[in-house]
Coordinates of C-alpha atoms in Angstrom, one line a residue:
M42 CA 3.5 -4.4 -7.2
A43 CA 1.9 -4.4 -2.1
K44 CA -4.4 -6.8 -1.6
R45 CA -16.2 -6.4 -0.8
L46 CA -18.9 -5.3 0.6
K47 CA -20.6 -2.0 0.9
P48 CA -18.6 1.2 1.4
I49 CA -17.4 1.9 5.0
L50 CA -18.5 5.4 5.8
T51 CA -16.3 5.7 8.9
T52 CA -13.1 4.9 7.1
L53 CA -11.2 7.9 8.3
L54 CA -12.0 7.4 12.0
T55 CA -9.3 6.0 14.3
T56 CA -10.1 2.6 15.8
D57 CA -8.6 0.6 18.6
M58 CA -8.3 -2.5 16.4
T59 CA -5.1 -3.8 15.0
G60 CA -4.2 -4.4 11.4
L61 CA -2.4 -7.5 10.0
Y62 CA 0.1 -7.4 7.2
I63 CA 1.1 -10.7 5.7
H64 CA 4.2 -10.7 3.4
I65 CA 4.3 -13.2 0.6
P66 CA 7.9 -13.0 -0.9
F67 CA 7.3 -14.9 -4.1
C68 CA 7.2 -13.8 -7.7
K69 CA 7.1 -15.5 -11.0
R70 CA 9.5 -12.8 -12.2
K71 CA 10.8 -9.9 -10.2
C72 CA 10.1 -6.4 -11.7
P73 CA 13.3 -4.5 -12.5
Y74 CA 12.2 -1.5 -10.4
C75 CA 11.2 -3.5 -7.3
D76 CA 13.1 -3.3 -4.1
F77 CA 10.7 -5.3 -1.9
Y78 CA 11.9 -8.6 -0.6
S79 CA 10.8 -11.2 -3.1
L80 CA 12.2 -14.3 -4.7
E81 CA 11.7 -16.0 -8.0
G82 CA 11.4 -19.7 -8.9
Q83 CA 10.4 -21.2 -5.5
T84 CA 9.0 -24.7 -5.4
E85 CA 5.5 -25.7 -4.2
D86 CA 7.1 -27.3 -1.1
I87 CA 8.7 -24.0 -0.2
L88 CA 5.4 -22.2 -0.6
N89 CA 3.6 -24.7 1.7
A90 CA 6.4 -24.5 4.2
Y91 CA 6.1 -20.7 4.2
I92 CA 2.3 -20.9 4.8
S93 CA 3.0 -23.3 7.8
R94 CA 5.6 -20.9 9.2
L95 CA 3.2 -17.9 8.9
I96 CA 0.5 -19.9 10.8
K97 CA 3.0 -20.7 13.5
E98 CA 4.0 -17.0 13.8
A99 CA 0.4 -16.0 14.0
Q100 CA -0.1 -18.5 16.8
S101 CA 2.6 -16.8 18.8
Y102 CA 0.2 -13.9 19.2
S103 CA -2.9 -15.9 20.1
H104 CA -2.5 -15.5 23.9
K105 CA -2.8 -11.7 23.5
N106 CA -6.5 -11.7 22.5
I107 CA -5.9 -9.1 19.7
S108 CA -8.8 -7.7 17.7
V109 CA -8.2 -7.2 14.0
D110 CA -10.3 -5.2 11.5
T111 CA -7.9 -5.2 8.5
I112 CA -5.8 -7.9 6.9
Y113 CA -3.5 -7.0 4.0
I114 CA -1.7 -9.8 2.1
G115 CA 1.1 -8.2 0.1
G116 CA 4.3 -9.1 -1.6
G117 CA 5.8 -10.2 -3.9
T118 CA 2.9 -11.7 -5.7
P119 CA 0.4 -13.2 -3.3
S120 CA -1.9 -14.2 -6.1
L121 CA 0.7 -16.9 -7.0
L122 CA -0.6 -18.8 -4.1
S123 CA -3.5 -21.2 -4.6
A124 CA -7.0 -20.4 -3.2
E125 CA -6.5 -23.4 -0.8
Q126 CA -3.3 -21.9 0.6
I127 CA -5.0 -18.5 1.1
S128 CA -8.0 -20.2 2.7
A129 CA -5.8 -22.1 5.1
L130 CA -3.9 -19.0 6.0
L131 CA -7.0 -16.9 6.7
D132 CA -8.6 -19.7 8.7
A133 CA -5.5 -19.8 10.9
L134 CA -5.6 -16.1 11.3
R135 CA -9.2 -16.2 12.5
V136 CA -8.1 -18.7 15.1
S137 CA -5.2 -16.7 16.4
F138 CA -6.8 -13.3 16.2
N139 CA -10.3 -11.9 16.8
V140 CA -11.1 -10.9 13.2
S141 CA -14.1 -8.6 12.9
K142 CA -17.0 -9.6 10.7
N143 CA -16.6 -6.5 8.5
A144 CA -12.9 -6.7 8.3
E145 CA -11.3 -5.4 5.2
I146 CA -9.2 -8.3 3.8
T147 CA -7.0 -7.3 0.8
L148 CA -5.0 -9.5 -1.5
E149 CA -2.5 -8.0 -4.0
A150 CA -2.8 -9.6 -7.4
N151 CA -0.9 -9.7 -10.6
P152 CA -3.4 -9.7 -13.6
S153 CA -1.3 -12.5 -15.2
S154 CA -1.7 -14.8 -12.2
V155 CA -5.4 -15.0 -11.8
D156 CA -8.3 -16.8 -13.5
R157 CA -11.9 -17.5 -12.8
I158 CA -11.3 -20.5 -10.6
K159 CA -8.6 -18.8 -8.6
L160 CA -10.6 -15.6 -8.1
C161 CA -13.7 -17.6 -7.0
G162 CA -11.5 -19.5 -4.5
F163 CA -10.1 -16.2 -3.1
L164 CA -13.6 -14.8 -2.7
N165 CA -14.9 -17.9 -1.0
A166 CA -11.8 -17.8 1.3
G167 CA -12.9 -14.4 2.6
I168 CA -10.9 -12.0 0.4
N169 CA -13.1 -8.9 -0.1
R170 CA -10.7 -6.4 -1.6
L171 CA -8.3 -6.9 -4.5
S172 CA -5.3 -4.7 -5.3
F173 CA -4.2 -5.2 -8.9
G174 CA -0.7 -4.2 -9.9
I175 CA -1.6 -2.8 -13.3
Q176 CA 0.9 0.2 -13.5
S177 CA -0.1 1.5 -17.0
A178 CA -2.7 1.2 -19.8
V179 CA 0.0 1.7 -22.4
D180 CA 1.5 -1.6 -23.5
D181 CA 5.0 -0.4 -24.4
E182 CA 5.3 1.2 -20.9
L183 CA 4.3 -2.2 -19.4
V184 CA 7.1 -3.9 -21.4
R185 CA 9.6 -1.3 -20.2
L186 CA 8.5 -1.9 -16.6
G187 CA 9.0 -5.7 -17.0
R188 CA 5.4 -6.5 -16.4
L189 CA 4.0 -9.9 -17.4
H190 CA 0.7 -8.6 -18.6
N191 CA -0.6 -6.2 -21.3
F192 CA -3.4 -3.9 -20.5
E193 CA -6.1 -6.0 -22.2
R194 CA -5.1 -8.9 -19.8
A195 CA -5.4 -6.5 -16.8
R196 CA -8.7 -5.2 -18.0
E197 CA -10.1 -8.7 -18.4
A198 CA -8.9 -9.6 -14.8
V199 CA -10.6 -6.6 -13.3
L200 CA -13.9 -7.2 -15.2
L201 CA -13.8 -10.8 -14.2
A202 CA -13.2 -10.0 -10.5
N203 CA -16.1 -7.6 -10.6
E204 CA -18.4 -10.1 -12.3
L205 CA -17.6 -12.7 -9.7
G206 CA -18.6 -10.4 -6.8
F207 CA -15.5 -8.3 -5.8
K208 CA -16.9 -4.9 -5.2
N209 CA -13.8 -3.2 -3.7
I210 CA -11.0 -3.3 -6.3
S211 CA -7.9 -1.1 -6.4
A212 CA -5.4 -0.6 -9.2
D213 CA -1.8 0.6 -9.1
L214 CA -0.6 3.2 -11.6
M215 CA 3.0 4.2 -11.9
I216 CA 4.0 7.8 -12.7
A217 CA 7.1 9.2 -14.3
T218 CA 8.2 6.1 -16.1
E219 CA 10.4 6.0 -19.2
G220 CA 8.5 7.3 -22.2
Q221 CA 5.5 8.5 -20.3
T222 CA 4.0 11.8 -21.4
P223 CA 1.0 13.7 -20.0
A224 CA -1.1 12.5 -22.9
R225 CA -0.1 8.9 -22.2
L226 CA -0.7 9.2 -18.5
R227 CA -4.1 10.8 -19.1
Y228 CA -5.0 7.8 -21.3
S229 CA -3.9 5.4 -18.5
V230 CA -5.9 7.2 -15.8
L231 CA -9.1 7.4 -17.9
S232 CA -8.7 3.7 -19.0
L233 CA -8.5 2.6 -15.3
A234 CA -11.3 5.0 -14.3
E235 CA -13.6 3.4 -16.8
L236 CA -13.1 0.0 -15.2
P237 CA -15.1 -1.1 -12.1
V238 CA -12.4 0.0 -9.7
Q239 CA -13.1 2.0 -6.5
H240 CA -9.5 2.9 -5.6
I241 CA -6.4 3.9 -7.6
S242 CA -2.8 4.2 -6.1
C243 CA -0.5 6.4 -8.1
Y244 CA 3.2 5.9 -7.3
M245 CA 6.1 7.9 -8.7
L246 CA 8.8 5.6 -10.1
K247 CA 11.8 5.7 -7.7
I248 CA 15.1 4.2 -8.7
E249 CA 16.2 2.1 -5.8
D250 CA 19.9 1.1 -5.3
G251 CA 20.6 -2.5 -6.2
T252 CA 17.7 -3.0 -8.6
P253 CA 18.2 -3.7 -12.3
F254 CA 16.8 -0.2 -13.1
S255 CA 19.6 1.4 -11.0
K256 CA 22.2 -0.2 -13.4
R257 CA 20.5 1.0 -16.6
N258 CA 20.8 4.3 -18.4
L259 CA 17.1 5.1 -18.4
S260 CA 15.7 8.1 -20.0
L261 CA 13.3 9.3 -17.3
P262 CA 11.3 12.5 -17.0
T263 CA 13.0 15.4 -15.4
D264 CA 11.9 16.7 -12.0
D265 CA 9.7 19.3 -13.6
E266 CA 8.2 16.8 -16.1
S267 CA 7.6 14.4 -13.2
A268 CA 5.8 17.2 -11.3
E269 CA 3.6 17.9 -14.3
L270 CA 2.8 14.2 -14.7
Y271 CA 1.8 14.0 -11.0
L272 CA -0.5 17.0 -11.2
T273 CA -2.0 15.6 -14.4
A274 CA -2.9 12.4 -12.6
V275 CA -4.4 14.3 -9.7
S276 CA -6.5 16.5 -12.0
E277 CA -7.7 13.6 -14.1
L278 CA -8.6 11.4 -11.2
K279 CA -10.5 14.2 -9.5
S280 CA -12.5 14.7 -12.8
S281 CA -13.3 10.9 -12.7
S282 CA -14.7 11.2 -9.1
F283 CA -11.6 9.7 -7.4
N284 CA -11.0 11.8 -4.2
Q285 CA -7.4 12.2 -3.1
Y286 CA -7.1 11.2 0.5
E287 CA -3.3 10.7 0.6
I288 CA -0.2 11.7 -1.4
S289 CA -0.5 8.7 -3.7
N290 CA -4.0 7.4 -3.1
F291 CA -7.4 8.2 -4.5
S292 CA -10.7 6.5 -4.0
K293 CA -14.4 6.7 -4.6
E294 CA -16.3 7.9 -1.5
G295 CA -16.1 5.3 1.3
F296 CA -13.5 3.1 -0.4
E297 CA -10.3 4.5 1.2
S298 CA -7.8 1.7 2.1
R299 CA -8.7 1.1 5.7
H300 CA -5.5 -0.9 6.2
N301 CA -3.1 1.7 4.8
L302 CA -4.8 4.4 6.8
K303 CA -3.6 2.6 9.9
Y304 CA 0.0 3.4 8.8
W305 CA -0.7 7.0 8.2
Q306 CA -2.8 7.5 11.4
S307 CA -0.2 5.9 13.6
E308 CA -2.4 3.0 14.5
E309 CA -1.0 -0.4 15.4
Y310 CA -0.4 -3.2 13.0
I311 CA 1.4 -6.6 13.1
G312 CA 3.5 -7.9 10.2
L313 CA 3.8 -11.6 9.6
G314 CA 6.4 -13.2 7.3
T315 CA 10.0 -12.5 6.3
A316 CA 10.8 -8.8 5.9
A317 CA 7.4 -7.8 7.4
Y318 CA 7.3 -4.6 9.6
S319 CA 5.2 -4.0 12.7
Y320 CA 4.2 -1.3 15.1
F321 CA 2.7 -3.0 18.1
E322 CA 2.6 -2.2 21.8
G323 CA 4.5 1.0 21.1
V324 CA 7.5 -0.7 19.5
R325 CA 8.5 -0.7 15.8
F326 CA 10.2 -3.9 14.7
H327 CA 10.6 -6.1 11.6
N328 CA 11.3 -9.7 10.7
E329 CA 14.6 -10.5 9.1
R330 CA 14.8 -10.2 5.3
N331 CA 15.8 -13.8 4.8
L332 CA 13.5 -16.6 3.7
K333 CA 15.8 -19.4 4.9
G334 CA 16.3 -17.7 8.3
Y335 CA 12.5 -17.1 8.6
L336 CA 11.7 -20.7 7.9
N337 CA 14.3 -22.2 10.2
S338 CA 14.6 -19.9 13.2
E339 CA 12.5 -18.7 16.0
D340 CA 14.6 -15.6 16.6
I341 CA 13.5 -13.5 13.6
R342 CA 12.6 -10.1 15.1
I343 CA 14.7 -7.0 14.8
I344 CA 13.8 -4.0 16.9
D345 CA 13.8 -0.7 15.1
E346 CA 12.4 1.7 17.7
Q347 CA 11.7 1.1 21.3
S348 CA 10.3 4.6 21.9
V349 CA 8.4 6.6 19.3
D350 CA 8.4 10.4 19.2
K351 CA 4.6 10.7 18.8
A352 CA 4.5 14.4 17.8
E353 CA 7.2 14.0 15.1
E354 CA 5.5 10.9 13.8
Y355 CA 2.1 12.5 13.8
L356 CA 3.4 15.4 11.7
L357 CA 5.3 13.2 9.3
L358 CA 2.4 10.8 8.7
S359 CA -0.6 13.1 8.9
L360 CA 0.8 15.5 6.3
R361 CA 0.7 12.6 3.8
L362 CA -3.1 12.8 4.2
S363 CA -5.4 15.3 2.5
K364 CA -7.0 16.1 5.8
G365 CA -3.6 17.1 7.2
V366 CA -2.6 18.0 10.8
S367 CA -4.4 19.3 13.8
V368 CA -2.2 21.8 15.5
K369 CA -3.8 21.2 18.9
K370 CA -3.3 17.4 18.6
Y371 CA 0.3 18.0 17.5
I372 CA 1.0 20.1 20.6
S373 CA -0.9 17.7 22.9
L374 CA 1.5 15.0 21.7
G375 CA 4.5 17.1 22.8
G376 CA 5.1 19.1 19.6
R377 CA 6.5 22.6 19.6
G378 CA 4.0 25.4 19.7
E379 CA 5.5 27.4 16.8
L380 CA 4.1 25.0 14.2
L381 CA 1.4 27.4 13.0
Q382 CA 3.8 30.3 12.7
R383 CA 6.3 28.2 10.7
A384 CA 3.4 27.1 8.5
N385 CA 2.4 30.7 7.8
Q386 CA 5.8 31.4 6.4
L387 CA 5.4 28.8 3.6
P388 CA 4.1 29.7 0.1
A389 CA 0.3 29.6 -0.1
N390 CA 0.3 27.4 -3.1
L391 CA 2.0 24.6 -1.1
I392 CA 0.1 24.7 2.2
K393 CA -3.3 25.6 3.4
I394 CA -4.2 26.7 6.9
N395 CA -7.8 26.6 8.1
G396 CA -8.1 27.4 11.8
D397 CA -6.5 24.5 13.7
N398 CA -5.8 22.5 10.5
I399 CA -2.8 22.5 8.3
H400 CA -2.8 20.5 5.1
L401 CA -0.7 20.3 1.9
T402 CA -2.0 21.1 -1.6
A403 CA -1.3 18.8 -4.6
E404 CA 1.8 21.0 -5.3
G405 CA 2.8 20.8 -1.7
F406 CA 2.7 17.0 -1.8
L407 CA 5.4 17.1 -4.5
V408 CA 7.8 18.8 -2.0
S409 CA 6.4 17.3 1.2
N410 CA 9.8 16.3 2.6
D411 CA 11.1 19.9 2.3
I412 CA 8.0 21.3 3.8
I413 CA 8.2 18.9 6.8
A414 CA 11.8 19.8 7.3
R415 CA 10.9 23.5 7.4
L416 CA 8.0 22.9 9.8
Q417 CA 10.4 21.0 12.2
A418 CA 13.2 23.6 12.0

């Protein structure tokens, strides 16, 4: 792709603190499946100008006295930045926001763009969680995905990060890619699980309009084959002591992504940088998807939603989580009282009801959009 300490045992509790997302829109080479806003071949002057603009945008919030307990630096490829640039950015964020002492501070990293010196610099700057975009342990799959590393390079990067002191490391794994079989996926899962990683994100490959993959005649798994691959990953990760806490995310106990949980629990977050999204003070908005515009204009914000339907949003987001939805909370937010009756009409292999709680099974996660539509009908 998107970025420690002892486990945080209260991860799943809602907090009053805000999260920060920082978008770094730079890549050495853009992956053919990626639809995130990122650019290749930018100069060091552009990178420095972008850091300066991020700092200026952060300063625009300084009068609000905002407390922050998660910072997520995503991209793009944030690990293309130098440790000095990351350090300057984090120092500025600490000036503009009240960053808690135990804040989770994540940096997304490409295994091909880190080395011992850079990782030491990131650690010293305050990064305490790394998210490596590994995607597969099978080298020919990595080639098809346009990745710059092979698995041995990824393995070395994870081991080095752990040796240097990073104790909260996540790895991305892509499912339903061209040529992937259950056996190959099982090999990838087990290869990642053997590394000192505490979190694994498993994303189904989605062909986005306008990407190079959308213009190729790819031989991808069928829907049934993709479902089998997903359930294979779920089973193998469970066997390797990675608990599923969200449709695509698995972790060792206490190592759930605190930042991403803010999204799924409808907590507030502020996005800084071009194309960054925010949910703050009850309003959803994003910055324009244009580097030049971001660097040269003060008027960068685009409003998406002035008023949020809290019940609908709670249902949509909470059903992504393994813990599911509280019917009482849904109704208290203005939801319709027939939710439980509608849930009881769905197949038992897709949805489980336990008193006040409704949650999806692994099979249910595969058709979550259909289930949510039927629950809202």
